Structure formats: structure tokens, C-alpha cells
Amino acid sequence: MTAIDILTKAKNGGYAIGAFNVAGIETLKAVVGTAKELQSPVILEASDGEVKYVGIKELAYLVKIQKEETGLPLLLNLDHGKDFETCKQAIEAGFDYIHFDGSNLPVAENIATAKEVVKLAHAHAIPVEGEIDHIQGSSSDRTKEDPRTIQQGGLYTDPEKAQKFVEQTGVDVFAGFIGNLHGIYAQEIRLDLNLLAQIEAALPHTFLSLHGGSGVNEEDIKKAVKTNVVKINVNSELRVAYKMTLQATLNATNEIAIYKLTTQAIEEVKKVVARKIRLFGSEGKI
Ligand code: G3H
Ligand code: CA
């Protein structure tokens, strides 16, 4: 199955595929191991920092081996690729999906670069995700400002602008901002589901991607997966599970074999992945 086939199946089946950030062999094992146990398709993804840490080719090879070993529909996504060159490198390394994030660029530049990325990716039968409204927040620091103050200021996606962007660029997937902040906050995140419905109406033939999947109200997620949202990104909750568990392990043992220290952390990350897979409705959908 191609990446588009996997997304189409999710759209028709009323579920979404979890896009889980991986930062090395431990998180990769956790995500693939859970996907295998629950017989779920998954997207493995890496941000700029994660790609630099693991290595773009190394990551592509690790995922290729996992695909061969498990036979599962695993897709490797470049998460928030910031420029054409990085997207090109990922395509050439064997990634299955490209998220080009030009939301920090002037709109004309975002559109022009997205078009180039689409041209190259489509020549390799790879779908491209694009965005125009910078998804606020961060997945790398837990001591953050309350999101309610960040959310103010008309930063949410305008469906008409989204429609024009998709028309002009030819992206297959659109990532909107409907309150889905990156990161986890003191208050649970509520999504603007009315706005999501408007975006869907403006883009009936475009897949939708929901970023910021950690710390979001679960009822809102259940409603979102019934729309054209076929991909939900999750990072912070995995990182918290990993860090907290590793910290507890390190405090409790004199063990120095590195591979023994991460075992429990991997198990805790697996629990988060399993909960998300069930919430997104993709269990057994292979
Ligand atoms: O692309 C990554 C995600 O959107 C992560 O968001 O840290 O809120 O799960 P999160
Ligand atoms: Ca979030």
C-alpha cells in the first residue's frame, strides 16, 4: 500500500493514524512494538532536531528494516521540514511522507517552496503536508506559559486562506491550527471543532493533519477523527513518559549497562502509544 492508500483507508474508515516522534532506537522500538501488538498502521516521524540526532539515512534504514521485519504499514515522515533542501534529503533517503512547514516564511515564499516540494515528492509518489498558520507552543519544555494566553490573537486557521494555499501548492494534506498547541499545559486543550468543520468544508478533498496531539481533550479527539483528520501528531507525552521513567530508574539502581537502563522507559512510552492508537481508532486496521 502507498502512503496515499494508507491515508485514504483511514479517511474512509473514520479513524486517524498516530504520527509518533522518534528520537532513536528506544522510541522507535516503543512505537513499532506497540503497532505490532495492536496491529495498527503508524507514522514514525522526526523533527529537525531528531533527524540531526539520529541521522537522516540512519533513520530511513532503521524504518526500512522494521518494515521488512514486521510487514506493518509503517510510514516515515519528516516532521516540520523547514526548507526545500531538507525535504529533498528526506525524499532521497527514502522517507514516505513529507511535512513541509513554511509557516514562518512570508506566504508567497511558503507557497513557492511548497510547490517545489510537492513537485519532487509527487515524482516519488510521496504525499506532502503543508501549513500556513504557525502551530503555536513547543514540545520541548514542560515549564510553559498557560496556552489560553498564547491562543489569543487571531492565530487560528482561516478556511478560505487554507483553500487558496492548497489550490496553489497541490499539497495532499493540510495542517491547520484550531487550538492544537504543541506541548502539554496545566489546562487540557480544547479544539475548535466548529472551525475544523469549516476547514473540512473548504477542503473536502484534502486530508487533514492534527498537530499537538499531547494534552488534548479525548472527546474532542474522538470527534476530530470522524472528520477528514487522518493523522494526529504526538510527541510531548512520549517524551514525558520516557524522561520520568528513565529518571526514576537512574535514581533506583546502580546498574550501568545503558541498554538495561532504558527498558522500563520504553515500556512506559509503549503504554502512551497504545492509549493513543486506541483513542484514534486505528487498532486492528492493517
Ligand atoms: O509534530 C509534532 C507534534 O505536533 C507534537 O505535539 O508535543 O503536543 O504532542 P505534542
Ligand atoms: Ca499538545
GROMACS .gro file of C-alpha atoms and ligand atoms in nm:
model
  297
    1MET     CA    1   0.000   0.000   0.000
    2THR     CA    2   0.123   0.350  -0.079
    3ALA     CA    3   0.113   0.630   0.177
    4ILE     CA    4  -0.192   0.776  -0.001
    5ASP     CA    5  -0.367   0.436   0.017
    6ILE     CA    6  -0.300   0.421   0.392
    7LEU     CA    7  -0.438   0.773   0.444
    8THR     CA    8  -0.739   0.704   0.221
    9LYS     CA    9  -0.820   0.391   0.418
   10ALA     CA   10  -0.810   0.595   0.741
   11LYS     CA   11  -1.034   0.864   0.593
   12ASN     CA   12  -1.291   0.611   0.471
   13GLY     CA   13  -1.271   0.414   0.795
   14GLY     CA   14  -1.327   0.712   1.026
   15TYR     CA   15  -1.003   0.675   1.218
   16ALA     CA   16  -0.670   0.858   1.231
   17ILE     CA   17  -0.315   0.732   1.223
   18GLY     CA   18  -0.088   0.830   1.509
   19ALA     CA   19   0.227   1.012   1.398
   20PHE     CA   20   0.471   0.949   1.679
   21ASN     CA   21   0.801   1.133   1.709
   22VAL     CA   22   1.102   0.906   1.738
   23ALA     CA   23   1.442   1.017   1.858
   24GLY     CA   24   1.640   0.696   1.836
   25ILE     CA   25   1.619   0.322   1.871
   26GLU     CA   26   1.432   0.334   2.205
   27THR     CA   27   1.132   0.534   2.088
   28LEU     CA   28   1.136   0.355   1.753
   29LYS     CA   29   1.113   0.022   1.934
   30ALA     CA   30   0.831   0.152   2.151
   31VAL     CA   31   0.621   0.276   1.857
   32VAL     CA   32   0.681  -0.020   1.626
   33GLY     CA   33   0.641  -0.271   1.911
   34THR     CA   34   0.303  -0.125   2.004
   35ALA     CA   35   0.190  -0.105   1.641
   36LYS     CA   36   0.270  -0.473   1.609
   37GLU     CA   37   0.086  -0.569   1.926
   38LEU     CA   38  -0.223  -0.368   1.830
   39GLN     CA   39  -0.198  -0.439   1.456
   40SER     CA   40  -0.217  -0.071   1.377
   41PRO     CA   41  -0.072   0.141   1.100
   42VAL     CA   42   0.156   0.412   1.239
   43ILE     CA   43   0.357   0.706   1.116
   44LEU     CA   44   0.706   0.738   1.260
   45GLU     CA   45   0.824   1.093   1.241
   46ALA     CA   46   1.127   1.301   1.320
   47SER     CA   47   1.164   1.674   1.358
   48ASP     CA   48   1.470   1.871   1.250
   49GLY     CA   49   1.643   1.811   1.584
   50GLU     CA   50   1.551   1.444   1.591
   51VAL     CA   51   1.668   1.395   1.232
   52LYS     CA   52   2.001   1.560   1.313
   53TYR     CA   53   2.042   1.347   1.626
   54VAL     CA   54   1.967   1.010   1.464
   55GLY     CA   55   2.090   1.088   1.111
   56ILE     CA   56   1.857   1.110   0.811
   57LYS     CA   57   1.990   0.799   0.637
   58GLU     CA   58   2.022   0.604   0.962
   59LEU     CA   59   1.657   0.673   1.042
   60ALA     CA   60   1.541   0.575   0.694
   61TYR     CA   61   1.734   0.246   0.719
   62LEU     CA   62   1.605   0.168   1.068
   63VAL     CA   63   1.247   0.212   0.948
   64LYS     CA   64   1.312   0.015   0.628
   65ILE     CA   65   1.436  -0.278   0.840
   66GLN     CA   66   1.132  -0.254   1.067
   67LYS     CA   67   0.900  -0.257   0.764
   68GLU     CA   68   1.067  -0.571   0.632
   69GLU     CA   69   1.069  -0.742   0.970
   70THR     CA   70   0.711  -0.664   1.072
   71GLY     CA   71   0.525  -0.631   0.741
   72LEU     CA   72   0.330  -0.346   0.903
   73PRO     CA   73   0.216  -0.031   0.720
   74LEU     CA   74   0.481   0.197   0.869
   75LEU     CA   75   0.534   0.543   0.719
   76LEU     CA   76   0.833   0.763   0.790
   77ASN     CA   77   0.754   1.134   0.799
   78LEU     CA   78   0.982   1.436   0.803
   79ASP     CA   79   0.809   1.644   1.072
   80HIS     CA   80   0.819   2.023   1.016
   81GLY     CA   81   1.080   2.017   0.739
   82LYS     CA   82   1.179   2.380   0.719
   83ASP     CA   83   1.328   2.413   0.371
   84PHE     CA   84   1.340   2.251   0.027
   85GLU     CA   85   1.688   2.106   0.079
   86THR     CA   86   1.592   1.915   0.396
   87CYS     CA   87   1.277   1.782   0.228
   88LYS     CA   88   1.485   1.673  -0.073
   89GLN     CA   89   1.734   1.492   0.151
   90ALA     CA   90   1.449   1.307   0.326
   91ILE     CA   91   1.291   1.207  -0.007
   92GLU     CA   92   1.625   1.081  -0.133
   93ALA     CA   93   1.689   0.894   0.193
   94GLY     CA   94   1.363   0.701   0.149
   95PHE     CA   95   1.108   0.883   0.369
   96ASP     CA   96   0.745   0.805   0.283
   97TYR     CA   97   0.583   1.136   0.372
   98ILE     CA   98   0.698   1.497   0.387
   99HIS     CA   99   0.563   1.771   0.608
  100PHE     CA  100   0.694   2.100   0.473
  101ASP     CA  101   0.643   2.373   0.732
  102GLY     CA  102   0.680   2.713   0.569
  103SER     CA  103   0.451   2.883   0.821
  104ASN     CA  104   0.732   3.109   0.941
  105LEU     CA  105   0.805   3.229   0.587
  106PRO     CA  106   0.627   3.510   0.401
  107VAL     CA  107   0.317   3.349   0.242
  108ALA     CA  108   0.444   3.383  -0.118
  109GLU     CA  109   0.767   3.207  -0.024
  110ASN     CA  110   0.580   2.937   0.167
  111ILE     CA  111   0.364   2.873  -0.143
  112ALA     CA  112   0.657   2.876  -0.387
  113THR     CA  113   0.865   2.634  -0.177
  114ALA     CA  114   0.569   2.406  -0.103
  115LYS     CA  115   0.507   2.382  -0.479
  116GLU     CA  116   0.866   2.274  -0.538
  117VAL     CA  117   0.849   2.018  -0.258
  118VAL     CA  118   0.521   1.882  -0.397
  119LYS     CA  119   0.671   1.852  -0.745
  120LEU     CA  120   0.968   1.650  -0.623
  121ALA     CA  121   0.773   1.441  -0.370
  122HIS     CA  122   0.499   1.352  -0.618
  123ALA     CA  123   0.761   1.237  -0.866
  124HIS     CA  124   0.848   0.980  -0.597
  125ALA     CA  125   0.479   0.909  -0.513
  126ILE     CA  126   0.522   1.071  -0.172
  127PRO     CA  127   0.246   1.287  -0.019
  128VAL     CA  128   0.318   1.635   0.114
  129GLU     CA  129   0.164   1.813   0.411
  130GLY     CA  130   0.169   2.191   0.429
  131GLU     CA  131   0.063   2.465   0.668
  132ILE     CA  132   0.019   2.840   0.673
  133ASP     CA  133  -0.058   2.924   1.035
  134HIS     CA  134   0.227   2.853   1.269
  135ILE     CA  135   0.114   2.593   1.523
  136GLN     CA  136   0.198   2.763   1.850
  137GLY     CA  137   0.365   2.612   2.155
  138SER     CA  138   0.660   2.376   2.191
  139SER     CA  139   0.713   2.007   2.260
  140SER     CA  140   1.049   2.051   2.425
  141ASP     CA  141   0.994   2.228   2.755
  142ARG     CA  142   0.737   2.148   3.019
  143THR     CA  143   0.756   2.476   3.210
  144LYS     CA  144   0.549   2.677   2.969
  145GLU     CA  145   0.306   2.963   2.982
  146ASP     CA  146  -0.063   2.872   3.004
  147PRO     CA  147  -0.193   2.822   2.648
  148ARG     CA  148  -0.503   3.039   2.697
  149THR     CA  149  -0.284   3.348   2.678
  150ILE     CA  150  -0.093   3.214   2.376
  151GLN     CA  151  -0.413   3.124   2.192
  152GLN     CA  152  -0.537   3.479   2.174
  153GLY     CA  153  -0.460   3.698   1.875
  154GLY     CA  154  -0.639   3.554   1.570
  155LEU     CA  155  -0.374   3.291   1.505
  156TYR     CA  156  -0.622   3.020   1.408
  157THR     CA  157  -0.657   2.895   1.051
  158ASP     CA  158  -0.873   3.089   0.809
  159PRO     CA  159  -1.052   2.825   0.593
  160GLU     CA  160  -1.052   3.049   0.285
  161LYS     CA  161  -0.679   3.108   0.306
  162ALA     CA  162  -0.628   2.735   0.361
  163GLN     CA  163  -0.829   2.660   0.047
  164LYS     CA  164  -0.618   2.900  -0.162
  165PHE     CA  165  -0.296   2.758  -0.020
  166VAL     CA  166  -0.395   2.401  -0.108
  167GLU     CA  167  -0.509   2.506  -0.457
  168GLN     CA  168  -0.188   2.693  -0.527
  169THR     CA  169   0.054   2.435  -0.389
  170GLY     CA  170  -0.111   2.099  -0.457
  171VAL     CA  171  -0.034   1.967  -0.107
  172ASP     CA  172  -0.216   1.644  -0.023
  173VAL     CA  173  -0.254   1.711   0.348
  174PHE     CA  174  -0.326   2.035   0.531
  175ALA     CA  175  -0.224   2.104   0.892
  176GLY     CA  176  -0.442   2.370   1.049
  177PHE     CA  177  -0.428   2.547   1.381
  178ILE     CA  178  -0.754   2.510   1.575
  179GLY     CA  179  -0.611   2.538   1.926
  180ASN     CA  180  -0.393   2.228   1.896
  181LEU     CA  181  -0.088   2.368   2.067
  182HIS     CA  182   0.241   2.183   2.062
  183GLY     CA  183   0.320   2.070   2.415
  184ILE     CA  184   0.133   1.988   2.736
  185TYR     CA  185  -0.011   2.260   2.959
  186ALA     CA  186  -0.170   2.291   3.301
  187GLN     CA  187  -0.513   2.301   3.138
  188GLU     CA  188  -0.634   2.039   2.896
  189ILE     CA  189  -0.651   2.165   2.534
  190ARG     CA  190  -0.994   2.201   2.375
  191LEU     CA  191  -1.014   2.204   1.996
  192ASP     CA  192  -1.225   2.447   1.797
  193LEU     CA  193  -1.435   2.177   1.631
  194ASN     CA  194  -1.658   2.429   1.453
  195LEU     CA  195  -1.354   2.571   1.282
  196LEU     CA  196  -1.240   2.218   1.196
  197ALA     CA  197  -1.577   2.159   1.026
  198GLN     CA  198  -1.534   2.482   0.827
  199ILE     CA  199  -1.183   2.382   0.721
  200GLU     CA  200  -1.314   2.043   0.613
  201ALA     CA  201  -1.594   2.207   0.414
  202ALA     CA  202  -1.342   2.434   0.241
  203LEU     CA  203  -1.110   2.139   0.168
  204PRO     CA  204  -1.337   1.840   0.104
  205HIS     CA  205  -1.076   1.652  -0.099
  206THR     CA  206  -0.775   1.720   0.122
  207PHE     CA  207  -0.655   1.506   0.409
  208LEU     CA  208  -0.619   1.693   0.738
  209SER     CA  209  -0.341   1.658   0.992
  210LEU     CA  210  -0.378   1.748   1.357
  211HIS     CA  211  -0.060   1.852   1.534
  212GLY     CA  212  -0.010   1.893   1.907
  213GLY     CA  213  -0.180   1.563   1.996
  214SER     CA  214  -0.050   1.558   2.356
  215GLY     CA  215  -0.265   1.702   2.632
  216VAL     CA  216  -0.582   1.735   2.421
  217ASN     CA  217  -0.931   1.656   2.549
  218GLU     CA  218  -1.008   1.298   2.446
  219GLU     CA  219  -1.371   1.365   2.349
  220ASP     CA  220  -1.250   1.635   2.109
  221ILE     CA  221  -1.003   1.388   1.958
  222LYS     CA  222  -1.278   1.128   1.910
  223LYS     CA  223  -1.484   1.386   1.720
  224ALA     CA  224  -1.184   1.502   1.515
  225VAL     CA  225  -1.103   1.151   1.389
  226LYS     CA  226  -1.452   1.128   1.239
  227THR     CA  227  -1.366   1.417   1.006
  228ASN     CA  228  -1.100   1.422   0.733
  229VAL     CA  229  -0.831   1.424   1.003
  230VAL     CA  230  -0.625   1.117   0.915
  231LYS     CA  231  -0.303   1.192   1.105
  232ILE     CA  232  -0.250   1.305   1.464
  233ASN     CA  233   0.098   1.400   1.582
  234VAL     CA  234   0.208   1.305   1.931
  235ASN     CA  235   0.539   1.396   2.087
  236SER     CA  236   0.536   1.554   2.436
  237GLU     CA  237   0.350   1.273   2.612
  238LEU     CA  238   0.607   1.024   2.480
  239ARG     CA  239   0.893   1.244   2.594
  240VAL     CA  240   0.747   1.290   2.941
  241ALA     CA  241   0.688   0.915   2.983
  242TYR     CA  242   1.043   0.843   2.871
  243LYS     CA  243   1.213   1.106   3.080
  244MET     CA  244   1.018   1.046   3.403
  245THR     CA  245   1.067   0.671   3.387
  246LEU     CA  246   1.435   0.694   3.300
  247GLN     CA  247   1.488   0.940   3.583
  248ALA     CA  248   1.321   0.703   3.831
  249THR     CA  249   1.525   0.409   3.702
  250LEU     CA  250   1.851   0.600   3.730
  251ASN     CA  251   1.769   0.703   4.086
  252ALA     CA  252   1.680   0.349   4.187
  253THR     CA  253   1.973   0.145   4.056
  254ASN     CA  254   2.349   0.109   4.044
  255GLU     CA  255   2.323  -0.058   3.702
  256ILE     CA  256   2.548   0.096   3.437
  257ALA     CA  257   2.462  -0.113   3.127
  258ILE     CA  258   2.290   0.153   2.917
  259TYR     CA  259   2.058  -0.087   2.738
  260LYS     CA  260   1.926  -0.214   3.071
  261LEU     CA  261   1.850   0.136   3.193
  262THR     CA  262   1.610   0.218   2.910
  263THR     CA  263   1.395  -0.098   2.923
  264GLN     CA  264   1.133   0.039   3.160
  265ALA     CA  265   1.124   0.378   2.986
  266ILE     CA  266   1.046   0.202   2.656
  267GLU     CA  267   0.763   0.013   2.828
  268GLU     CA  268   0.609   0.337   2.956
  269VAL     CA  269   0.632   0.501   2.613
  270LYS     CA  270   0.457   0.194   2.471
  271LYS     CA  271   0.167   0.249   2.710
  272VAL     CA  272   0.120   0.605   2.583
  273VAL     CA  273   0.138   0.489   2.220
  274ALA     CA  274  -0.119   0.215   2.290
  275ARG     CA  275  -0.359   0.461   2.452
  276LYS     CA  276  -0.333   0.697   2.155
  277ILE     CA  277  -0.376   0.419   1.896
  278ARG     CA  278  -0.696   0.310   2.071
  279LEU     CA  279  -0.818   0.669   2.101
  280PHE     CA  280  -0.753   0.739   1.732
  281GLY     CA  281  -0.939   0.419   1.638
  282SER     CA  282  -0.659   0.260   1.436
  283GLU     CA  283  -0.622  -0.064   1.635
  284GLY     CA  284  -0.660  -0.367   1.407
  285LYS     CA  285  -0.674  -0.150   1.091
  286ILE     CA  286  -0.398  -0.309   0.887
  287G3H     O1  287   0.474   1.746   1.526
  287G3H     C1  288   0.470   1.713   1.645
  287G3H     C2  289   0.350   1.731   1.727
  287G3H     O2  290   0.261   1.818   1.674
  287G3H     C3  291   0.366   1.719   1.873
  287G3H     O3  292   0.277   1.789   1.957
  287G3H     O4  293   0.402   1.766   2.169
  287G3H     O5  294   0.165   1.839   2.168
  287G3H     O6  295   0.225   1.605   2.113
  287G3H     P1  296   0.267   1.747   2.111
  288CA      CA  297  -0.041   1.946   2.258
   0.00000   0.00000   0.00000
